[in-house]
Tab-separated table of C-alpha atoms in Angstrom:
chain	number	residue	atom	x	y	z
A	1489	MET	CA	-26.305	14.101	7.436
A	1490	PRO	CA	-23.796	11.801	5.687
A	1491	PRO	CA	-20.803	13.502	4.053
A	1492	GLU	CA	-21.308	14.667	0.484
A	1493	THR	CA	-20.012	12.135	-2.009
A	1494	THR	CA	-18.082	13.304	-5.058
A	1495	SER	CA	-15.720	11.576	-7.448
A	1496	GLU	CA	-12.844	12.974	-5.370
A	1497	THR	CA	-14.081	11.478	-2.106
A	1498	THR	CA	-15.129	8.221	-3.815
A	1499	TYR	CA	-11.638	7.728	-5.227
A	1500	GLY	CA	-9.673	8.997	-2.221
A	1501	LEU	CA	-8.517	12.316	-3.641
A	1502	SER	CA	-9.440	14.383	-0.586
A	1503	PRO	CA	-6.348	16.266	0.722
A	1504	VAL	CA	-5.023	15.349	4.175
A	1505	HIS	CA	-1.807	16.069	6.094
A	1506	ALA	CA	1.222	14.503	4.444
A	1507	SER	CA	2.799	14.222	7.891
A	1508	ALA	CA	1.517	11.018	9.470
A	1509	SER	CA	2.566	12.210	12.918
A	1510	THR	CA	0.553	15.406	12.530
A	1511	LEU	CA	-2.447	13.545	11.172
A	1512	LEU	CA	-2.397	10.908	13.896
A	1513	ALA	CA	-2.046	13.527	16.635
A	1514	THR	CA	-5.371	15.017	15.563
A	1515	ASN	CA	-8.388	13.619	17.439
A	1516	ALA	CA	-6.366	10.773	18.934
A	1517	PRO	CA	-8.693	8.017	20.213
A	1518	THR	CA	-9.092	7.144	23.884
A	1519	THR	CA	-9.654	3.444	23.196
A	1520	PRO	CA	-7.258	0.855	21.723
A	1521	PRO	CA	-7.809	-0.524	18.230
A	1522	PRO	CA	-10.493	-3.216	17.916
A	1523	PHE	CA	-9.874	-6.712	16.581
A	1524	ILE	CA	-10.868	-6.549	12.914
A	1525	PRO	CA	-10.493	-9.975	11.259
A	1526	VAL	CA	-10.024	-10.495	7.539
A	1527	THR	CA	-13.680	-11.508	7.240
A	1528	GLN	CA	-14.684	-7.950	8.186
A	1529	THR	CA	-12.581	-6.393	5.422
A	1530	PRO	CA	-13.439	-8.587	2.420
A	1531	ILE	CA	-11.988	-8.037	-1.021
A	1532	PRO	CA	-14.599	-6.398	-3.275
A	1533	SER	CA	-16.244	-8.734	-5.770
A	1534	THR	CA	-16.529	-6.167	-8.565
A	1535	ALA	CA	-15.392	-7.176	-12.037
A	1536	LEU	CA	-12.623	-4.561	-11.957
A	1537	ALA	CA	-11.331	-5.737	-8.573
A	1538	GLU	CA	-11.326	-9.345	-9.755
A	1539	ARG	CA	-9.473	-8.429	-12.968
A	1540	ILE	CA	-6.737	-6.497	-11.153
A	1541	ASN	CA	-6.466	-9.145	-8.444
A	1542	GLU	CA	-5.832	-11.788	-11.100
A	1543	TYR	CA	-3.320	-9.507	-12.835
A	1544	ALA	CA	-1.415	-8.973	-9.571
A	1545	ARG	CA	-1.514	-12.658	-8.686
A	1546	SER	CA	-0.047	-13.597	-12.068
A	1547	HIS	CA	2.614	-10.858	-12.200
A	1548	LEU	CA	3.874	-10.558	-8.616
A	1549	PRO	CA	6.016	-13.077	-6.717
A	1550	GLU	CA	3.987	-14.714	-3.960
A	1551	PRO	CA	5.685	-12.819	-1.084
A	1552	THR	CA	4.935	-9.485	-2.805
A	1553	TYR	CA	1.360	-10.491	-3.609
A	1554	ASN	CA	0.781	-11.516	0.019
A	1555	HIS	CA	2.286	-8.210	1.203
A	1556	SER	CA	-0.109	-6.344	-1.067
A	1557	LEU	CA	-3.114	-8.058	0.491
A	1558	ARG	CA	-1.796	-7.577	4.023
A	1559	VAL	CA	-1.534	-3.865	3.216
A	1560	TYR	CA	-5.168	-3.962	2.081
A	1561	HIS	CA	-6.480	-5.585	5.261
A	1562	TYR	CA	-4.249	-3.587	7.626
A	1563	GLY	CA	-5.185	-0.387	5.828
A	1564	LEU	CA	-8.913	-0.979	6.150
A	1565	ALA	CA	-8.464	-1.851	9.833
A	1566	ILE	CA	-6.589	1.445	10.323
A	1567	LYS	CA	-9.252	3.317	8.365
A	1568	GLN	CA	-12.098	1.878	10.443
A	1569	TYR	CA	-10.287	2.714	13.668
A	1570	ARG	CA	-8.818	6.143	12.959
A	1571	PHE	CA	-10.350	7.564	9.790
A	1572	PRO	CA	-14.000	6.470	9.472
A	1573	ALA	CA	-14.837	9.721	7.668
A	1574	TRP	CA	-12.585	8.724	4.756
A	1575	ASN	CA	-15.300	7.278	2.535
A	1576	PHE	CA	-13.372	6.282	-0.569
A	1577	THR	CA	-14.304	2.883	-1.915
A	1578	ASP	CA	-12.693	-0.353	-0.814
A	1579	GLU	CA	-12.285	-1.151	-4.509
A	1580	THR	CA	-10.118	1.924	-5.068
A	1581	TYR	CA	-7.946	1.069	-2.083
A	1582	LEU	CA	-7.611	-2.547	-3.228
A	1583	LEU	CA	-6.423	-1.431	-6.671
A	1584	ALA	CA	-3.733	0.744	-5.073
A	1585	CYS	CA	-2.615	-2.071	-2.775
A	1586	LEU	CA	-2.440	-4.694	-5.511
A	1587	LEU	CA	-0.453	-2.471	-7.873
A	1588	HIS	CA	1.741	-0.418	-5.518
A	1589	ASP	CA	4.757	-2.752	-5.871
A	1590	ILE	CA	4.247	-3.793	-9.493
A	1591	GLY	CA	7.413	-1.867	-10.361
A	1592	THR	CA	9.568	-4.078	-8.101
A	1593	THR	CA	9.454	-7.252	-10.192
A	1594	GLU	CA	12.773	-8.214	-11.745
A	1595	GLU	CA	11.361	-7.632	-15.224
A	1596	ASN	CA	10.063	-4.173	-14.380
A	1597	LEU	CA	13.178	-3.089	-12.495
A	1598	HIS	CA	15.126	-3.679	-15.715
A	1599	ALA	CA	12.485	-2.217	-18.034
A	1600	THR	CA	13.178	1.406	-17.095
A	1601	LYS	CA	15.602	3.872	-15.574
A	1602	MET	CA	12.755	5.284	-13.481
A	1603	SER	CA	12.311	4.603	-9.764
A	1604	PHE	CA	9.998	1.663	-9.171
A	1605	GLU	CA	7.139	3.745	-7.710
A	1606	PHE	CA	7.043	6.080	-10.716
A	1607	TYR	CA	7.263	3.361	-13.332
A	1608	GLY	CA	4.769	1.305	-11.355
A	1609	ALA	CA	2.297	4.183	-11.476
A	1610	PHE	CA	2.562	4.338	-15.278
A	1611	LEU	CA	2.025	0.591	-15.464
A	1612	ALA	CA	-0.959	0.895	-13.135
A	1613	LEU	CA	-2.537	3.600	-15.313
A	1614	ASP	CA	-2.098	1.384	-18.362
A	1615	VAL	CA	-3.425	-1.773	-16.700
A	1616	LEU	CA	-6.389	0.014	-15.165
A	1617	GLN	CA	-7.475	1.855	-18.317
A	1618	LYS	CA	-6.565	-0.474	-21.193
A	1619	ALA	CA	-8.111	-3.839	-20.475
A	1620	ASP	CA	-8.015	-6.581	-23.113
A	1621	THR	CA	-11.028	-8.104	-21.404
A	1622	GLY	CA	-13.150	-6.872	-18.526
A	1623	PRO	CA	-13.914	-3.337	-17.388
A	1624	ASP	CA	-11.607	-0.332	-17.368
A	1625	ALA	CA	-11.289	1.895	-14.310
A	1626	PRO	CA	-12.752	5.395	-14.554
A	1627	LYS	CA	-10.074	7.962	-15.382
A	1628	GLU	CA	-10.180	9.700	-11.979
A	1629	GLN	CA	-9.995	6.393	-10.122
A	1630	ALA	CA	-6.991	5.254	-12.159
A	1631	GLU	CA	-5.247	8.595	-11.628
A	1632	SER	CA	-5.899	8.495	-7.868
A	1633	VAL	CA	-4.358	5.017	-7.695
A	1634	ALA	CA	-1.342	6.151	-9.728
A	1635	GLU	CA	-0.879	9.225	-7.507
A	1636	ALA	CA	-0.939	7.024	-4.404
A	1637	ILE	CA	1.598	4.600	-5.911
A	1638	ILE	CA	3.987	7.402	-6.878
A	1639	ARG	CA	3.899	8.800	-3.335
A	1640	HIS	CA	3.669	5.668	-1.197
A	1641	GLN	CA	7.316	6.066	-0.112
A	1642	ASP	CA	7.176	9.865	-0.023
A	1643	LEU	CA	7.191	10.288	3.758
A	1644	CYS	CA	6.917	14.073	4.107
A	1645	GLU	CA	6.477	16.264	7.183
A	1646	LYS	CA	4.997	19.183	5.256
A	1647	GLY	CA	2.265	19.654	2.714
A	1648	ARG	CA	-0.680	17.484	1.723
A	1649	ILE	CA	-1.311	14.068	0.244
A	1650	THR	CA	-4.474	12.324	-0.872
A	1651	ALA	CA	-6.373	10.301	1.723
A	1652	LEU	CA	-5.830	7.214	-0.445
A	1653	GLY	CA	-2.100	7.885	-0.596
A	1654	GLN	CA	-1.832	8.449	3.143
A	1655	LEU	CA	-3.609	5.196	3.983
A	1656	LEU	CA	-1.386	3.301	1.541
A	1657	GLN	CA	1.676	4.879	3.190
A	1658	LEU	CA	0.529	4.030	6.717
A	1659	ALA	CA	-0.265	0.408	5.899
A	1660	THR	CA	2.879	-0.261	3.850
A	1661	ILE	CA	5.208	1.235	6.454
A	1662	PHE	CA	3.326	-0.698	9.148
A	1663	ASP	CA	3.841	-4.018	7.351
A	1664	ASN	CA	7.396	-3.234	6.255
A	1665	THR	CA	8.882	-1.744	9.439
A	1666	GLY	CA	6.345	-2.200	12.249
A	1667	LEU	CA	5.907	1.557	12.665
A	1668	TYR	CA	2.549	2.742	14.100
A	1669	ALA	CA	2.045	-0.514	15.973
A	1670	ASP	CA	-0.715	1.079	18.048
A	1671	LEU	CA	-2.995	1.371	14.999
A	1672	VAL	CA	-3.749	-2.338	14.639
A	1673	HIS	CA	-4.900	-4.891	17.220
A	1674	PRO	CA	-2.424	-7.775	17.731
A	1675	SER	CA	-5.153	-10.296	16.898
A	1676	THR	CA	-5.723	-8.528	13.590
A	1677	ILE	CA	-2.023	-9.007	12.815
A	1678	ASP	CA	-2.351	-12.696	13.736
A	1679	ASP	CA	-5.351	-13.181	11.466
A	1680	VAL	CA	-3.980	-11.250	8.496
A	1681	SER	CA	-0.629	-13.050	8.748
A	1682	LEU	CA	-2.407	-16.409	8.874
A	1683	HIS	CA	-4.349	-15.680	5.695
A	1684	PHE	CA	-1.437	-14.038	3.856
A	1685	PRO	CA	1.854	-15.426	5.241
A	1686	ARG	CA	4.916	-13.190	5.186
A	1687	LEU	CA	7.172	-15.869	3.648
A	1688	LYS	CA	10.282	-14.070	4.939
A	1689	TRP	CA	8.995	-10.795	3.538
A	1690	SER	CA	11.432	-8.609	5.471
A	1691	HIS	CA	14.429	-10.276	3.819
A	1692	CYS	CA	12.659	-10.343	0.448
A	1693	PHE	CA	11.849	-6.639	0.523
A	1694	ALA	CA	15.269	-5.613	1.837
A	1695	SER	CA	16.818	-7.573	-1.037
A	1696	THR	CA	14.529	-5.777	-3.489
A	1697	ILE	CA	15.641	-2.409	-2.094
A	1698	HIS	CA	19.296	-3.337	-2.512
A	1699	ARG	CA	18.572	-4.705	-5.990
A	1700	GLU	CA	16.967	-1.480	-7.172
A	1701	LEU	CA	19.762	0.640	-5.727
A	1702	GLU	CA	22.324	-1.568	-7.432
A	1703	ILE	CA	20.623	-0.964	-10.781
A	1704	LYS	CA	19.544	2.652	-10.119
A	1705	PRO	CA	21.639	4.324	-7.417
A	1706	TRP	CA	19.598	7.511	-7.948
A	1707	ALA	CA	16.278	5.800	-7.090
A	1708	HIS	CA	13.725	7.603	-4.954
A	1709	THR	CA	14.059	4.907	-2.267
A	1710	THR	CA	17.342	6.601	-1.302
A	1711	ALA	CA	15.223	9.390	0.236
A	1712	LEU	CA	14.401	6.937	3.038
A	1713	GLY	CA	18.095	6.283	3.698
A	1714	ILE	CA	20.377	4.139	1.573
A	1715	GLU	CA	21.272	1.934	4.539
A	1716	ASP	CA	18.728	3.114	7.117
A	1717	PHE	CA	15.616	1.943	5.288
A	1718	PRO	CA	16.627	-1.675	4.572
A	1719	SER	CA	17.965	-1.824	8.135
A	1720	LYS	CA	14.557	-0.794	9.487
A	1721	VAL	CA	12.901	-3.419	7.300
A	1722	LEU	CA	15.206	-6.152	8.589
A	1723	SER	CA	14.765	-5.068	12.226
A	1724	ASN	CA	10.954	-5.166	12.111
A	1725	THR	CA	10.421	-6.692	15.554
A	1726	LEU	CA	6.629	-6.340	15.380
A	1727	MET	CA	6.425	-8.718	12.411
A	1728	SER	CA	9.448	-10.929	13.139
A	1729	PRO	CA	7.339	-13.629	14.868
A	1730	TYR	CA	5.477	-14.107	11.575
A	1731	GLU	CA	8.474	-14.282	9.260
């Protein structure tokens, strides 16, 4: 029988291990990841997905927008390979990917004293639920996306996180640092990078980290290491051929 579907599973609110290492050690596969091209992980054509995609395209710098879509395609490739039982909608995951870095724009960094993930989650809730035109997201879907955005840099070894949040973490850290290279086929990386070029993303993101810490030296990003994290971003050897 297929797994029971509820609003929690549909929107990715099922609890999973917060520790990626613990999660990935469970039921480890015996086969390598398959090649999953972009054509096999299409962007949903729902009115909500199209509205948020246009919002992200118009508000994010091109390198950040491309990163957001790489995270979408890498995440779905990881999900198909390692977590096929996670049956939250592609639409919900796309919304989280498109909005997870909305707090990093120069305007939004200066709009608040809050860390970019937290402020970005508030912005996401507002954008998802208060549309001038087009559909609003259901409340639970919007809250799941906001939860995932708040915690997408919260790399814990204890406790739980939502399935949506864990996938967003895995895919962002994969694109940003090259960690968990064994989760994605090299040809998938080739194809995703061809469709959504990095445009020197490693340097762009490292500069954004330094920019936030210059403005807000208390920011949550410091939990990843004030110097260690940007260093890992800049030494991303897995993605360096695509920079």
